mmCIF file of C-alpha atoms in Angstrom:
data_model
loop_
_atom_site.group_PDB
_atom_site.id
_atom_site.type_symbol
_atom_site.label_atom_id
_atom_site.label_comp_id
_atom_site.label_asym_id
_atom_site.label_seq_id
_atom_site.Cartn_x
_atom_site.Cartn_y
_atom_site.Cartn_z
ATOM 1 C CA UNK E 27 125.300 116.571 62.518
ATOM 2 C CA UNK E 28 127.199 118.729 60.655
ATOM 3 C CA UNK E 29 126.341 121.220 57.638
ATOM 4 C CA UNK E 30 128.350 122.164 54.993
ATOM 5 C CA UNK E 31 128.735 126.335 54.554
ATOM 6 C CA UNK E 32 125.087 128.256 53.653
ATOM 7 C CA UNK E 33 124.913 129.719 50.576
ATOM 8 C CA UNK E 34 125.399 133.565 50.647
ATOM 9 C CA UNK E 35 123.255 134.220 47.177
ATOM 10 C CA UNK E 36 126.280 135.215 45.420
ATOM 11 C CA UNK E 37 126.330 134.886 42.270
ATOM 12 C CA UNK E 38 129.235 133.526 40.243
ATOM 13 C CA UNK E 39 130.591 136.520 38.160
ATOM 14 C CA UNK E 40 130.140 136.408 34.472
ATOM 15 C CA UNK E 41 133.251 136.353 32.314
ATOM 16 C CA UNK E 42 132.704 139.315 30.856
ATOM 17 C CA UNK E 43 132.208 141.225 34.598
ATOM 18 C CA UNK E 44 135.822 138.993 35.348
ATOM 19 C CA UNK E 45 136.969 141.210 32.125
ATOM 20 C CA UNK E 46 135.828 144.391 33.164
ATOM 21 C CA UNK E 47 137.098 143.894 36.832
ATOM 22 C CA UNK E 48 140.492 144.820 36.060
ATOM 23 C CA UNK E 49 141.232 148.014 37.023
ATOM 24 C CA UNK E 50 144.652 148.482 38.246
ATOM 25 C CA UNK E 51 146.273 148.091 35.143
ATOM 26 C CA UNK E 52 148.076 149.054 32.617
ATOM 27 C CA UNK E 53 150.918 149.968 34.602
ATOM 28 C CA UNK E 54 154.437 150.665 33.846
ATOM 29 C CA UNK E 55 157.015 148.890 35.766
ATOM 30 C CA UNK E 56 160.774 148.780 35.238
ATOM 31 C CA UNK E 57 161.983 145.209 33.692
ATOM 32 C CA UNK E 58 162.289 142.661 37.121
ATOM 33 C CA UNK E 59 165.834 142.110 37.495
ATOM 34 C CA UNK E 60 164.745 137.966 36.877
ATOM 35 C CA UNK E 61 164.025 139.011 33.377
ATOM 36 C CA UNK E 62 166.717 141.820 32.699
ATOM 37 C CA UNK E 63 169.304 138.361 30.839
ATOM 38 C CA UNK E 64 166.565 137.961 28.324
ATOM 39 C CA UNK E 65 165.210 141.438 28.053
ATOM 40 C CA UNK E 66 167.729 143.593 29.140
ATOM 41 C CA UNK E 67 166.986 146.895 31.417
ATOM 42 C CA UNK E 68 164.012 149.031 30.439
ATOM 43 C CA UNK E 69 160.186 148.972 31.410
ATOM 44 C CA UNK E 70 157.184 146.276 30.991
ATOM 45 C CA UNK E 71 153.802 147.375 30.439
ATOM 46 C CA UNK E 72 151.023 145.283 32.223
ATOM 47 C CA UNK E 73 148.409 145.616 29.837
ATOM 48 C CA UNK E 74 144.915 145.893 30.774
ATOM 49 C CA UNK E 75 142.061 143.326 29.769
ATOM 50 C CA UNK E 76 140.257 146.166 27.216
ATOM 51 C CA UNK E 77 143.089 147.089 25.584
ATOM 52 C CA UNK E 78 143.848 143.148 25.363
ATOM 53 C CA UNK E 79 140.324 142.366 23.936
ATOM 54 C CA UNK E 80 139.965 145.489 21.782
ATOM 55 C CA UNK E 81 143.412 144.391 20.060
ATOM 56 C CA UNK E 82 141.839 140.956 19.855
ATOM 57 C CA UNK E 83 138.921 142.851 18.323
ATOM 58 C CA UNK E 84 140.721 144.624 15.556
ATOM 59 C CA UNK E 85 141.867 141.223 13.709
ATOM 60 C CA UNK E 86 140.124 141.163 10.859
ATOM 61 C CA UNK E 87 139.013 137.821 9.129
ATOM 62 C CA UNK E 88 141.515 136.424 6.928
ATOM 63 C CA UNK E 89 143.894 137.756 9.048
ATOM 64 C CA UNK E 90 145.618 136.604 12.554
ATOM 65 C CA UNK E 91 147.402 137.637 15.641
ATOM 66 C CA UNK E 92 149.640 135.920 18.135
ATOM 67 C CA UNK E 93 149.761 136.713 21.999
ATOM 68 C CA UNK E 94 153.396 137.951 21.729
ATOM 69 C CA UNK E 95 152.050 140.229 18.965
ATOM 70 C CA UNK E 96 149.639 141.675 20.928
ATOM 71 C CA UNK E 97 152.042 142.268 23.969
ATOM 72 C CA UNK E 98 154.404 143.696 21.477
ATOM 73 C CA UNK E 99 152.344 146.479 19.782
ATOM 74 C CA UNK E 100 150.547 147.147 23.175
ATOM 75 C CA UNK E 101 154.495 147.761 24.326
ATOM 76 C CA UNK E 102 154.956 149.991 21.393
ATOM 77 C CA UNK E 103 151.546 151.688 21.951
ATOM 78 C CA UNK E 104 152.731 152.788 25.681
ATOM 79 C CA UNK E 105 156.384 153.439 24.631
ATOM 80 C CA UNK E 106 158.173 150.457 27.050
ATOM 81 C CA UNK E 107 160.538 147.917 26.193
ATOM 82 C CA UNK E 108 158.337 145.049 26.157
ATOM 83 C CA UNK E 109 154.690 143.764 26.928
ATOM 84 C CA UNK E 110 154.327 141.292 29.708
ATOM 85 C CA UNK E 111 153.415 138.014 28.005
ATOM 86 C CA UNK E 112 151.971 136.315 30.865
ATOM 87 C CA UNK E 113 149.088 139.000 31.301
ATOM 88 C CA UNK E 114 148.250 139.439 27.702
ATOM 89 C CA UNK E 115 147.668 135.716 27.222
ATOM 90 C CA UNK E 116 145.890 135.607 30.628
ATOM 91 C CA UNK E 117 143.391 138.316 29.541
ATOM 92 C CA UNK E 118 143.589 136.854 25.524
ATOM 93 C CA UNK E 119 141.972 133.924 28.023
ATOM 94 C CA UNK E 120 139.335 135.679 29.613
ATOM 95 C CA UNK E 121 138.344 137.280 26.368
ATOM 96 C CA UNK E 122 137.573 134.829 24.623
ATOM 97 C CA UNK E 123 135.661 133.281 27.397
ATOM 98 C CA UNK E 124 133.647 136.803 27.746
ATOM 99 C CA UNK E 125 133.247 136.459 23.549
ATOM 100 C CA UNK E 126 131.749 132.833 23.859
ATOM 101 C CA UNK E 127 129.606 134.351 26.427
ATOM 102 C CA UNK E 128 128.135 137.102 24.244
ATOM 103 C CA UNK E 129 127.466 135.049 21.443
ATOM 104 C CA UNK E 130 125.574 132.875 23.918
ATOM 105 C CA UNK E 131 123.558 135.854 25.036
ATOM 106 C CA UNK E 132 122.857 136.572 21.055
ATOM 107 C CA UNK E 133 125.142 139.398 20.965
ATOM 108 C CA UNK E 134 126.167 140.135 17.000
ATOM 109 C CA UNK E 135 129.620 140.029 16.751
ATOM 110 C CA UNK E 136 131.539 138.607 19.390
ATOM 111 C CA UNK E 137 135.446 139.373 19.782
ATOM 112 C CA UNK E 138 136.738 136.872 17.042
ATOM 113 C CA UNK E 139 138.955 134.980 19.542
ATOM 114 C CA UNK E 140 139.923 131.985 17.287
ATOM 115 C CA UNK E 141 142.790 134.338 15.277
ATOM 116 C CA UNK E 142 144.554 135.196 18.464
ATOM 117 C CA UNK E 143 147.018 131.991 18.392
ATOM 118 C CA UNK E 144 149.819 131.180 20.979
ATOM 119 C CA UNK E 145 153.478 132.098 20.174
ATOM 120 C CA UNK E 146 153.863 129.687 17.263
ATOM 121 C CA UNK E 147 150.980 129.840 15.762
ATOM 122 C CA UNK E 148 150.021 127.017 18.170
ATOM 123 C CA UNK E 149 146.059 127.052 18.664
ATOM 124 C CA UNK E 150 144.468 127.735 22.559
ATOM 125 C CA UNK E 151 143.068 124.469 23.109
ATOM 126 C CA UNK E 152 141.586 126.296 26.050
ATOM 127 C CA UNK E 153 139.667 128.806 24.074
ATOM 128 C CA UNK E 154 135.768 127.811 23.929
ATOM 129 C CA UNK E 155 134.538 125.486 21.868
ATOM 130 C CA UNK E 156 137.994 123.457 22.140
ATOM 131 C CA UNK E 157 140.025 121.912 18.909
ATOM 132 C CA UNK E 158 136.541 121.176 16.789
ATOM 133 C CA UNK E 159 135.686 124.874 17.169
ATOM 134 C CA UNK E 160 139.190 126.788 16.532
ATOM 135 C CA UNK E 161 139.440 124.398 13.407
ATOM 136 C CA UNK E 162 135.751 125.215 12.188
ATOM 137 C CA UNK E 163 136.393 128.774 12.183
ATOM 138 C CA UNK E 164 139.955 129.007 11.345
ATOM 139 C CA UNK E 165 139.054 127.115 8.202
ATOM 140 C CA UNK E 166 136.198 128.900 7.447
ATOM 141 C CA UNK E 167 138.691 132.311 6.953
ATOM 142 C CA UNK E 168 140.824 130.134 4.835
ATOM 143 C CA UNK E 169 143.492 129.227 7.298
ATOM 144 C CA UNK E 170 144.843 125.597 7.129
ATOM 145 C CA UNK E 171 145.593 123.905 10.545
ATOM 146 C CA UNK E 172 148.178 121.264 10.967
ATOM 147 C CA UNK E 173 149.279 118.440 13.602
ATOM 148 C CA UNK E 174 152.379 118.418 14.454
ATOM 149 C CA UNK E 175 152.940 115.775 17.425
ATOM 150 C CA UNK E 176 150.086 116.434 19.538
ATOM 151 C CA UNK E 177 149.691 120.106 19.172
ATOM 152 C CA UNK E 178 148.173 122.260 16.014
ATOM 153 C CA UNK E 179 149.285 125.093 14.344
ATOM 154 C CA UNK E 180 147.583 127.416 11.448
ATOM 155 C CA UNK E 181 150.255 126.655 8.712
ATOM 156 C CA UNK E 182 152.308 129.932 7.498
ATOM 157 C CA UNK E 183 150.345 131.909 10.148
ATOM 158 C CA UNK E 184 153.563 133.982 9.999
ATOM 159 C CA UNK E 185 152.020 135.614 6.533
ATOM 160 C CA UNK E 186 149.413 136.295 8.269
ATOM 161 C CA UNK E 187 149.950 138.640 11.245
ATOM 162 C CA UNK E 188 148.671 141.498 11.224
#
């Protein structure tokens, strides 16, 4: 008979050690040539995940962000063309997973994950706590969330950016 593989006593890593595990970035690459039509020629930052979360961080309530935003002023902040997208909403991700965790473990104020929205203002359905959640909190800061099809959106988020 055969056994499936032995357990090694590994321990899954928390999401908040997945945050903290990313350390060969920022980095500053020249635009790929893929992306030069849209962007033109210049240089992409690849953010890191703490300068993602602590941007996350420093929305205040009332107030929102978008993941575009975020890649933006981080672009700004280290003087390239753009932000990659891609790894800003990939950390925006992990942060908010690492923020669910803390406020698990009874940690005070969690990064306030719910006012980081996609693009649009489109909420991340994939953010803890899921569509109930988002909505709960978003309302309770005096944002107003809309369906549209079979998406939602805080309505006029645009006046809202920070």
């Amino acid at each position: 008979m055969t056994q499936g593989p032995v357990a090694t006593g590994s321990k899954k890593k928390s999401w908040r050690e997945k945050l903290a595990g990313y350390s060969r970035v920022p980095a500053i690459k020249p635009i790929p040539e893929r992306m030069q039509p849209r962007h033109g020629q210049g240089t992409i930052v690849v953010p890191c995940a703490q300068e993602v979360e602590q941007a996350m961080r420093n929305v205040p309530e009332g107030r929102l962000a978008t993941v575009l935003g975020i890649s933006e002023q981080l672009a700004r902040e280290h003087g390239t063309t753009i932000g990659c997208t891609v790894t800003t909403a990939i950390f925006a991700s992990i942060a908010a997973q690492a923020a669910a965790e803390d406020q698990a473990a009874g940690h005070a104020s969690p990064t306030p994950y719910w006012r980081t929205l996609k693009v649009d203002g489109e909420l991340n359905l994939k953010y803890p706590g899921g569509l109930d959640e988002l909505m709960r909190r978003l309302e309770s800061e005096g944002h107003t969330v809309v369906q549209r099809g079979r998406r939602y959106y805080v309505e006029d988020f645009e006046h809202k950016l920070v």
